[in-house]
Coordinates of C-alpha atoms and ligand atoms in Angstrom, one line a residue:
M1 CA -24.6 112.6 86.6
K2 CA -21.9 112.4 89.3
Q3 CA -23.1 111.8 92.8
F4 CA -21.6 114.2 95.4
S5 CA -20.4 113.8 98.9
V6 CA -21.1 116.8 101.2
V7 CA -20.2 117.7 104.7
I8 CA -22.2 120.5 106.5
A9 CA -19.9 122.1 109.0
G10 CA -22.0 123.6 111.9
G11 CA -24.3 120.6 111.7
G12 CA -26.0 121.9 114.9
S13 CA -27.0 125.1 113.2
T14 CA -30.6 126.3 113.2
F15 CA -30.3 126.5 109.4
T16 CA -29.2 122.8 108.9
P17 CA -32.7 121.2 108.7
G18 CA -33.9 123.8 106.2
I19 CA -30.8 123.3 104.1
V20 CA -31.2 119.5 104.2
M21 CA -34.8 119.9 103.0
M22 CA -33.5 122.2 100.3
L23 CA -30.8 119.6 99.2
L24 CA -33.5 116.9 99.1
D25 CA -35.6 119.2 96.9
N26 CA -32.7 119.7 94.5
L27 CA -31.4 116.1 94.2
E28 CA -32.2 116.0 90.5
R29 CA -29.9 119.0 89.9
F30 CA -27.4 118.0 92.5
P31 CA -27.4 114.3 93.3
I32 CA -25.9 113.3 96.7
R33 CA -24.4 110.0 97.7
T34 CA -23.1 110.9 101.1
L35 CA -24.2 113.6 103.5
K36 CA -22.3 114.3 106.8
F37 CA -22.7 116.8 109.6
Y38 CA -19.8 118.1 111.5
D39 CA -19.9 120.3 114.7
N40 CA -17.7 120.7 117.7
D41 CA -20.7 120.7 120.0
G42 CA -21.8 117.1 120.0
A43 CA -24.9 117.5 122.2
R44 CA -26.3 120.4 120.1
Q45 CA -25.6 118.6 116.8
E46 CA -27.1 115.3 118.1
V47 CA -30.7 116.7 118.2
I48 CA -30.5 118.0 114.6
G49 CA -28.5 114.9 113.5
E50 CA -30.9 112.3 114.9
A51 CA -33.9 114.1 113.4
C52 CA -32.3 114.4 110.0
K53 CA -31.3 110.7 110.1
I54 CA -35.0 109.9 110.5
L55 CA -36.0 112.3 107.8
L56 CA -33.4 111.0 105.3
R57 CA -34.2 107.4 106.0
E58 CA -37.8 108.2 105.1
R59 CA -37.2 110.5 102.1
A60 CA -33.9 109.5 100.6
P61 CA -32.7 106.2 102.0
Q62 CA -30.1 105.9 99.2
I63 CA -28.1 108.8 100.8
E64 CA -25.4 107.6 103.2
F65 CA -25.7 109.8 106.3
C66 CA -23.8 110.3 109.5
Y67 CA -23.1 113.1 112.0
T68 CA -19.8 113.3 113.9
T69 CA -17.5 115.6 115.9
D70 CA -14.5 113.8 114.5
P71 CA -12.9 115.9 111.8
Q72 CA -11.2 113.0 110.0
I73 CA -14.5 111.2 109.6
A74 CA -16.3 114.4 108.6
F75 CA -13.8 115.8 106.1
S76 CA -12.6 112.5 104.4
D77 CA -14.0 111.7 101.0
V78 CA -16.0 114.9 100.4
D79 CA -16.5 117.1 97.4
F80 CA -18.0 120.1 99.2
V81 CA -17.9 121.6 102.6
M82 CA -20.9 123.7 103.3
A83 CA -19.8 125.9 106.3
H84 CA -22.1 127.8 108.6
I85 CA -20.5 127.8 112.0
R86 CA -21.1 130.3 114.8
V87 CA -18.1 130.4 117.1
G88 CA -19.4 131.2 120.6
K89 CA -23.0 130.4 119.6
Y90 CA -26.0 132.6 120.6
P91 CA -24.8 133.5 124.1
M92 CA -21.8 135.2 122.6
R93 CA -23.9 136.9 119.9
E94 CA -26.1 138.3 122.6
L95 CA -23.0 139.9 124.2
D96 CA -21.8 141.2 120.8
E97 CA -25.1 143.0 120.5
K98 CA -25.7 144.1 124.1
I99 CA -22.2 145.4 125.1
P100 CA -22.0 148.1 122.4
L101 CA -25.6 149.1 123.1
K102 CA -24.6 149.9 126.7
Y103 CA -22.5 152.7 125.3
G104 CA -25.1 153.9 122.8
V105 CA -23.5 152.1 119.9
V106 CA -25.1 149.8 117.3
G107 CA -25.3 146.2 118.6
Q108 CA -25.4 144.0 115.5
E109 CA -24.2 140.5 114.6
T110 CA -21.9 141.5 111.7
C111 CA -21.7 145.4 111.8
G112 CA -19.8 147.6 114.1
P113 CA -18.1 146.4 117.3
G114 CA -20.3 143.3 117.6
G115 CA -19.3 142.1 114.1
I116 CA -15.7 142.9 115.0
A117 CA -15.9 140.8 118.2
Y118 CA -17.5 138.0 116.2
G119 CA -14.8 138.2 113.6
M120 CA -12.1 137.8 116.2
R121 CA -13.9 134.5 117.2
S122 CA -14.7 133.3 113.7
I123 CA -11.4 133.6 112.0
G124 CA -9.8 130.7 113.9
G125 CA -12.9 128.5 113.6
V126 CA -13.1 128.9 109.8
L127 CA -9.3 128.5 109.3
E128 CA -9.5 125.2 111.2
L129 CA -12.2 124.0 108.8
V130 CA -10.0 124.9 105.8
D131 CA -7.1 122.9 107.4
Y132 CA -9.3 119.9 107.9
M133 CA -10.6 120.1 104.3
E134 CA -7.1 120.4 102.9
R135 CA -5.8 117.6 105.0
Y136 CA -8.6 115.0 104.4
S137 CA -10.1 116.1 101.0
P138 CA -7.6 118.3 99.2
D139 CA -9.7 118.5 96.0
A140 CA -12.8 119.6 97.8
W141 CA -14.3 123.2 97.8
M142 CA -15.6 125.0 100.8
L143 CA -18.7 127.1 100.3
N144 CA -18.6 129.4 103.3
Y145 CA -21.4 131.5 104.6
S146 CA -20.2 131.6 108.3
N147 CA -20.3 135.2 109.5
P148 CA -18.9 137.8 109.7
A149 CA -18.2 136.9 106.1
A150 CA -16.3 140.1 105.2
I151 CA -13.7 139.6 108.0
V152 CA -13.5 135.8 107.5
A153 CA -12.9 136.4 103.8
E154 CA -10.1 138.9 104.4
A155 CA -8.5 136.5 106.8
T156 CA -8.6 133.6 104.3
R157 CA -7.3 135.9 101.5
R158 CA -4.3 136.7 103.7
L159 CA -3.6 133.4 105.5
C160 CA -4.6 130.8 102.9
P161 CA -4.7 132.5 99.5
N162 CA -4.7 129.3 97.6
A163 CA -7.4 127.6 99.5
R164 CA -10.5 126.5 97.6
I165 CA -12.9 128.5 99.6
L166 CA -15.8 130.6 98.2
N167 CA -17.4 133.2 100.5
I168 CA -21.0 134.0 99.8
C169 CA -23.9 135.8 101.4
D170 CA -27.6 135.4 101.0
M171 CA -28.6 139.0 101.7
P172 CA -28.4 140.2 98.1
I173 CA -30.3 137.1 97.1
G174 CA -33.0 137.8 99.7
I175 CA -33.3 141.4 98.5
E176 CA -33.4 140.4 94.9
G177 CA -36.2 138.0 95.7
R178 CA -38.1 141.0 97.0
M179 CA -37.2 143.1 93.9
A180 CA -38.6 140.3 91.7
Q181 CA -41.8 140.4 93.8
I182 CA -42.0 144.1 93.5
L183 CA -41.7 143.8 89.7
G184 CA -44.1 140.9 89.5
L185 CA -41.5 138.5 88.2
E186 CA -41.6 134.8 88.8
S187 CA -38.0 134.6 90.1
R188 CA -35.0 136.8 90.8
K189 CA -33.3 134.8 88.1
E190 CA -35.2 136.8 85.5
M191 CA -33.0 139.7 86.5
E192 CA -29.4 140.4 85.6
V193 CA -27.8 142.5 88.2
S194 CA -24.8 144.7 88.5
Y195 CA -23.8 145.1 92.2
Y196 CA -20.7 146.2 93.9
G197 CA -19.5 146.8 97.5
L198 CA -18.3 144.8 100.4
N199 CA -20.2 142.1 102.3
H200 CA -23.2 143.5 104.0
F201 CA -22.2 146.9 102.5
G202 CA -23.1 147.3 98.8
W203 CA -25.2 148.8 96.1
W204 CA -27.1 147.7 92.9
R205 CA -26.3 150.0 90.1
A206 CA -28.1 148.2 87.2
I207 CA -30.9 145.7 87.0
R208 CA -32.1 144.4 83.6
D209 CA -34.2 141.6 82.4
H210 CA -32.6 139.0 80.0
Q211 CA -33.8 141.1 77.0
G212 CA -31.8 144.0 78.3
N213 CA -34.8 146.1 79.5
D214 CA -33.9 148.5 82.3
L215 CA -35.9 147.5 85.4
M216 CA -34.4 150.2 87.7
P217 CA -36.9 153.0 87.1
R218 CA -39.8 150.9 88.4
L219 CA -37.7 149.6 91.3
R220 CA -36.6 153.1 92.2
A221 CA -40.1 154.4 92.3
H222 CA -41.1 151.6 94.6
V223 CA -38.1 151.8 97.0
A224 CA -38.5 155.6 97.2
E225 CA -41.9 155.0 98.8
H226 CA -41.9 151.6 100.5
G227 CA -38.3 150.4 100.7
Y228 CA -38.0 146.7 99.9
I229 CA -41.5 145.9 101.2
P230 CA -43.5 144.5 98.3
M231 CA -47.2 145.5 98.2
T232 CA -48.1 141.8 98.7
E233 CA -45.9 141.2 101.8
A234 CA -47.3 138.6 104.1
A235 CA -48.2 140.3 107.5
H236 CA -46.5 137.7 109.6
H237 CA -42.9 138.6 108.6
E238 CA -40.7 139.3 111.6
A239 CA -41.0 142.9 112.8
S240 CA -37.3 143.6 113.1
W241 CA -36.7 142.5 109.5
C242 CA -39.8 144.5 108.3
E243 CA -38.3 147.6 109.8
T244 CA -34.9 146.9 108.1
F245 CA -36.6 146.4 104.7
G246 CA -38.6 149.5 105.1
K247 CA -35.6 151.6 106.1
A248 CA -34.1 150.9 102.7
R249 CA -36.2 153.9 101.6
D250 CA -34.1 156.3 103.7
I251 CA -30.8 154.8 102.6
Y252 CA -31.9 155.0 99.0
A253 CA -32.7 158.7 99.4
L254 CA -29.0 159.4 99.9
D255 CA -28.2 158.2 96.4
P256 CA -31.0 157.8 94.0
E257 CA -28.6 156.4 91.3
T258 CA -28.2 153.1 93.1
L259 CA -30.3 150.7 95.3
P260 CA -28.8 149.8 98.7
N261 CA -28.1 146.7 100.7
T262 CA -30.2 147.0 103.9
Y263 CA -27.1 146.6 106.1
L264 CA -26.0 150.1 105.2
K265 CA -28.6 151.4 107.7
Y266 CA -26.2 150.5 110.6
Y267 CA -23.5 152.8 109.1
L268 CA -25.7 155.6 107.8
F269 CA -28.3 155.9 110.6
P270 CA -26.6 154.4 113.7
D271 CA -28.2 156.9 116.0
E272 CA -31.7 155.9 114.9
V273 CA -30.9 152.2 115.0
V274 CA -29.7 152.6 118.6
E275 CA -32.8 154.6 119.5
H276 CA -35.0 151.7 118.1
S277 CA -33.0 149.0 119.9
D278 CA -33.9 147.5 123.2
P279 CA -30.6 147.0 125.0
H280 CA -32.1 144.2 127.1
Y281 CA -33.7 142.3 124.2
T282 CA -31.8 142.1 121.0
R283 CA -32.0 140.1 117.8
A284 CA -30.1 137.2 119.5
N285 CA -33.0 137.0 122.0
E286 CA -35.5 137.0 119.2
V287 CA -33.7 134.1 117.5
I288 CA -33.2 132.2 120.7
D289 CA -36.9 132.5 121.5
G290 CA -38.0 132.1 117.9
R291 CA -36.0 130.1 115.3
E292 CA -33.9 128.1 117.8
K293 CA -36.8 127.0 119.9
Q294 CA -38.9 126.2 116.9
V295 CA -36.2 124.2 115.0
F296 CA -35.0 122.3 118.0
G297 CA -38.5 121.7 119.1
Q298 CA -39.5 120.2 115.8
C299 CA -36.4 118.0 115.7
R300 CA -37.1 116.7 119.2
Q301 CA -40.6 115.9 118.1
I302 CA -39.3 113.9 115.1
I303 CA -37.0 111.9 117.4
E304 CA -39.9 111.2 119.9
R305 CA -42.2 110.0 117.1
G306 CA -39.5 108.2 115.3
S307 CA -40.9 109.7 112.1
A308 CA -40.7 113.0 110.2
Q309 CA -43.9 112.3 108.2
D310 CA -45.9 115.2 109.8
A311 CA -42.9 117.4 110.6
E312 CA -43.3 121.1 109.7
L313 CA -39.7 121.5 108.6
E314 CA -39.6 124.0 105.8
V315 CA -37.5 123.9 102.7
D316 CA -35.1 126.8 102.9
E317 CA -35.9 127.7 99.3
H318 CA -33.7 130.7 99.1
A319 CA -30.7 128.7 100.2
S320 CA -30.8 126.9 96.8
Y321 CA -28.1 129.4 95.9
I322 CA -25.8 127.0 97.6
V323 CA -26.7 124.3 95.2
D324 CA -26.3 126.8 92.3
L325 CA -22.8 127.5 93.5
A326 CA -21.9 123.8 94.0
R327 CA -23.2 123.0 90.5
A328 CA -21.3 126.0 89.0
I329 CA -18.0 124.5 90.4
A330 CA -18.8 120.8 89.7
L331 CA -20.5 121.2 86.3
N332 CA -18.7 124.4 85.1
T333 CA -22.0 126.1 84.6
K334 CA -20.5 129.7 84.5
E335 CA -23.5 130.9 86.4
R336 CA -23.3 134.6 87.3
M337 CA -23.3 135.0 91.1
L338 CA -22.3 137.6 93.7
L339 CA -19.3 136.4 95.6
I340 CA -16.8 137.9 98.1
V341 CA -13.5 137.9 96.1
P342 CA -10.2 139.9 96.0
N343 CA -10.8 143.1 94.1
K344 CA -7.7 142.8 91.9
G345 CA -8.8 145.8 89.7
A346 CA -12.4 144.8 89.2
I347 CA -13.4 148.0 90.9
H348 CA -11.0 150.2 89.1
N349 CA -10.6 153.0 91.5
F350 CA -10.5 150.9 94.6
D351 CA -7.9 149.0 96.7
P352 CA -6.9 145.9 94.7
D353 CA -6.3 144.0 97.9
A354 CA -9.8 144.5 99.3
M355 CA -12.3 141.7 99.5
V356 CA -15.3 143.0 97.5
E357 CA -18.7 141.6 96.8
I358 CA -19.2 141.6 93.0
P359 CA -20.7 139.5 90.2
C360 CA -18.5 136.6 89.1
L361 CA -18.9 133.9 86.5
V362 CA -18.4 130.7 88.4
G363 CA -16.9 127.6 86.8
S364 CA -14.7 124.6 87.6
G365 CA -11.7 126.8 88.0
G366 CA -13.4 129.0 90.6
P367 CA -14.9 132.5 90.2
E368 CA -14.0 134.9 87.4
P369 CA -14.9 138.4 88.7
L370 CA -16.5 140.8 86.2
Q371 CA -15.2 144.3 85.7
I372 CA -17.0 147.0 87.6
G373 CA -15.0 150.1 86.4
D374 CA -15.0 153.2 88.5
I375 CA -17.4 153.8 91.4
P376 CA -18.7 157.1 92.8
N377 CA -17.0 159.0 95.6
F378 CA -19.7 158.5 98.1
Q379 CA -19.6 154.7 97.9
K380 CA -15.8 154.7 97.5
G381 CA -15.3 156.8 100.7
M382 CA -17.6 154.6 102.8
M383 CA -16.1 151.4 101.4
G384 CA -12.5 152.6 102.0
Q385 CA -13.3 153.3 105.7
Q386 CA -15.0 149.9 106.2
V387 CA -12.2 147.9 104.4
A388 CA -9.7 149.5 106.7
V389 CA -11.7 148.4 109.7
E390 CA -11.9 144.8 108.4
K391 CA -8.2 144.7 107.6
L392 CA -7.3 146.1 111.0
V393 CA -9.4 143.3 112.7
V394 CA -7.4 140.7 110.8
D395 CA -4.1 142.5 111.7
A396 CA -5.2 142.4 115.3
W397 CA -6.0 138.7 115.1
I398 CA -2.7 137.8 113.4
E399 CA -0.5 140.0 115.5
G400 CA -2.4 139.7 118.8
S401 CA -2.5 143.5 118.8
Y402 CA -4.9 145.3 121.2
Q403 CA -3.9 148.6 119.4
K404 CA -5.1 147.4 116.0
L405 CA -8.3 146.2 117.5
W406 CA -8.9 149.5 119.2
Q407 CA -8.1 151.3 115.9
A408 CA -10.6 149.0 114.1
V409 CA -13.4 149.8 116.5
S410 CA -12.5 153.6 116.5
L411 CA -12.6 153.7 112.7
S412 CA -16.0 152.0 112.4
K413 CA -18.5 154.5 111.2
T414 CA -20.9 153.2 113.8
V415 CA -18.7 154.4 116.7
P416 CA -18.7 158.1 117.8
S417 CA -15.3 158.3 119.6
A418 CA -12.1 156.5 120.4
T419 CA -12.9 156.7 124.1
V420 CA -16.2 154.9 123.6
A421 CA -14.3 152.5 121.4
K422 CA -11.9 151.7 124.1
C423 CA -14.6 151.0 126.7
I424 CA -16.3 148.6 124.3
V425 CA -13.1 146.8 123.3
D426 CA -12.2 146.3 126.9
E427 CA -15.5 144.8 127.8
L428 CA -15.7 142.7 124.7
Q429 CA -12.1 141.4 125.4
Q430 CA -13.1 140.4 128.9
V431 CA -16.0 138.2 127.8
N432 CA -14.2 136.8 124.8
R433 CA -11.1 135.6 126.6
D434 CA -11.9 131.9 125.7
Y435 CA -12.2 132.7 122.0
W436 CA -9.9 135.6 121.0
P437 CA -6.1 135.3 120.7
E438 CA -4.3 136.9 123.5
L439 CA -3.9 140.6 122.8
N440 CA -0.9 142.7 123.8
Ligands
NAD501 P1 -26.2 128.3 115.4 O1 -25.5 128.7 116.6 O2 -27.5 127.7 115.4 O3 -25.3 127.2 114.6 C1 -23.9 127.2 114.5 C2 -23.3 125.9 114.9 O4 -21.9 126.0 114.7 C3 -23.5 125.5 116.3 O5 -24.1 124.2 116.4 C4 -22.1 125.5 116.9 O6 -21.9 124.4 117.9 C5 -21.2 125.2 115.7 N1 -19.8 125.7 115.8 C6 -19.4 126.7 116.5 N2 -18.0 126.8 116.4 C7 -17.6 125.7 115.7 C8 -16.4 125.2 115.2 N3 -15.2 125.9 115.5 N4 -16.3 124.1 114.6 C9 -17.5 123.4 114.3 N5 -18.7 123.8 114.6 C10 -18.8 125.0 115.3 O7 -26.1 129.5 114.4 P2 -27.1 129.9 113.2 O8 -27.9 131.1 113.5 O9 -27.7 128.8 112.6 O10 -26.0 130.5 112.1 C11 -24.9 129.8 111.6 C12 -24.0 130.6 110.8 O11 -24.5 130.9 109.6 C13 -23.7 132.0 111.5 O12 -22.3 132.3 111.3 C14 -24.6 132.9 110.7 O13 -24.1 134.2 110.8 C15 -24.4 132.3 109.4 N6 -25.4 132.8 108.4 C16 -24.9 133.3 107.2 C17 -25.7 133.7 106.2 C18 -25.1 134.3 105.0 O14 -25.7 134.6 104.1 N7 -23.8 134.5 104.9 C19 -27.1 133.5 106.3 C20 -27.6 132.9 107.5 C21 -26.7 132.5 108.5
G6P502 C1 -29.0 137.6 106.6 C2 -27.6 137.8 106.3 C3 -26.8 136.8 107.1 C4 -27.2 136.8 108.6 C5 -28.7 136.7 108.8 C6 -29.1 137.0 110.2 O1 -29.5 136.4 106.0 O2 -27.2 137.7 105.0 O3 -25.4 137.0 107.0 O4 -26.5 135.8 109.3 O5 -29.4 137.6 107.9 O6 -30.3 136.4 110.5 P1 -30.8 136.2 111.9 O7 -32.2 135.7 111.7 O8 -29.9 135.2 112.6 O9 -30.8 137.5 112.6
MN503 MN1 -24.8 137.7 105.0

């Protein structure tokens, strides 16, 4: 089989070691000849890069490895760019979450004003990666899971419509893993799903096994009682995520015909979410004190010991969807996957120019979206409002328009009034001046 060359953009990410472990676990399905890390923060990436160098030397010495901040070295001679950058890193995520909360509004990485602020930072960063890829490896594909994926995807649809970029999210995959557990299946791959919506904003409307048996009735009964918490859930799962998976029960109650993405809680129950938030300690703080400390701590230990033999780095098993996607492109597998793609009539009664998250068959020519047909009014109404928000953010970025950004925040279902929206935009603009385009 062909051996592939891969660059991970955002090499300093907390997810990088888990993804490297996952790639090592999948070498038989997806052989790698060269692996490179690219990041624009050399010091942050060095810790992860040095640790992974040791790990790779011990476990896969045949793979040529380097890490760099030089785009030419990083993006030359690659088949795939796996992109997970966070423009502004955790300190900016913290502000995205805390500033809206000051005004009693949801403070979240990808939803509401926080997601909008993050979008205004991310668009430029991801477009820069696309430019590097097109300049140095024009035949490569970018598998992008940098957030906020919905806004980034709309920006790339508009500004580089012919780029070989695939936008994907792991949230449906994570929830489907839970569904499989609830049903007592070995793997989510035993289910064939029909899902539609936007990124972090969608619904399952059918779930069958490969024999065509309807699995929805059993899932509905469980979700109505427990949300997406399987009876066998390990007790140690992070509390904030547990709450989110449990809350799916209340979202589900609004439409018993479908099963919801957990992110809908921010749009449907913003008041309760705010009530349960600590404005002085948000998810960013949990991640800084948790995942970031742990991953960087382990990497530093590997470097000190000069060996990764006893390292506790875990395989990010559920990230194997990235290998599924790379294989689908490289080997024309026609695997059915949920991707964020231009609607173009797939959802019949919805804006053809919206970026929607729907099942696609993925082959060497890219994704072929499957037909969804008509969707119900409740979902269509919510999606229409949210798509307008996402489009306005991209307008604001392209035109440098304060007005459009204020409209976007005012229109978000998470924000109660245009006055509050203005206060939040003004404060976010202040702290984002090094990252956002100038707004007039
Ligand atoms: P992180 O801050 O640990 O890592 C991000 C890295 O990106 C940092 O090392 C940073 O220096 C680097 N970076 C920032 N701007 C850059 C630029 N312009 N060019 C190159 N590198 C740049 O963050 P994390 O928590 O590990 O998350 C990384 C990203 O992955 C985030 O966007 C997060 O939202 C996303 N994510 C997406 C999914 C999904 O399913 N779509 C799942 C998990 C994480
Ligand atoms: C899910 C979403 C991602 C998001 C992540 C946040 O996996 O699909 O888009 O980035 O959650 O996780 P965190 O642990 O950083 O809050
Ligand atoms: Mn996601």
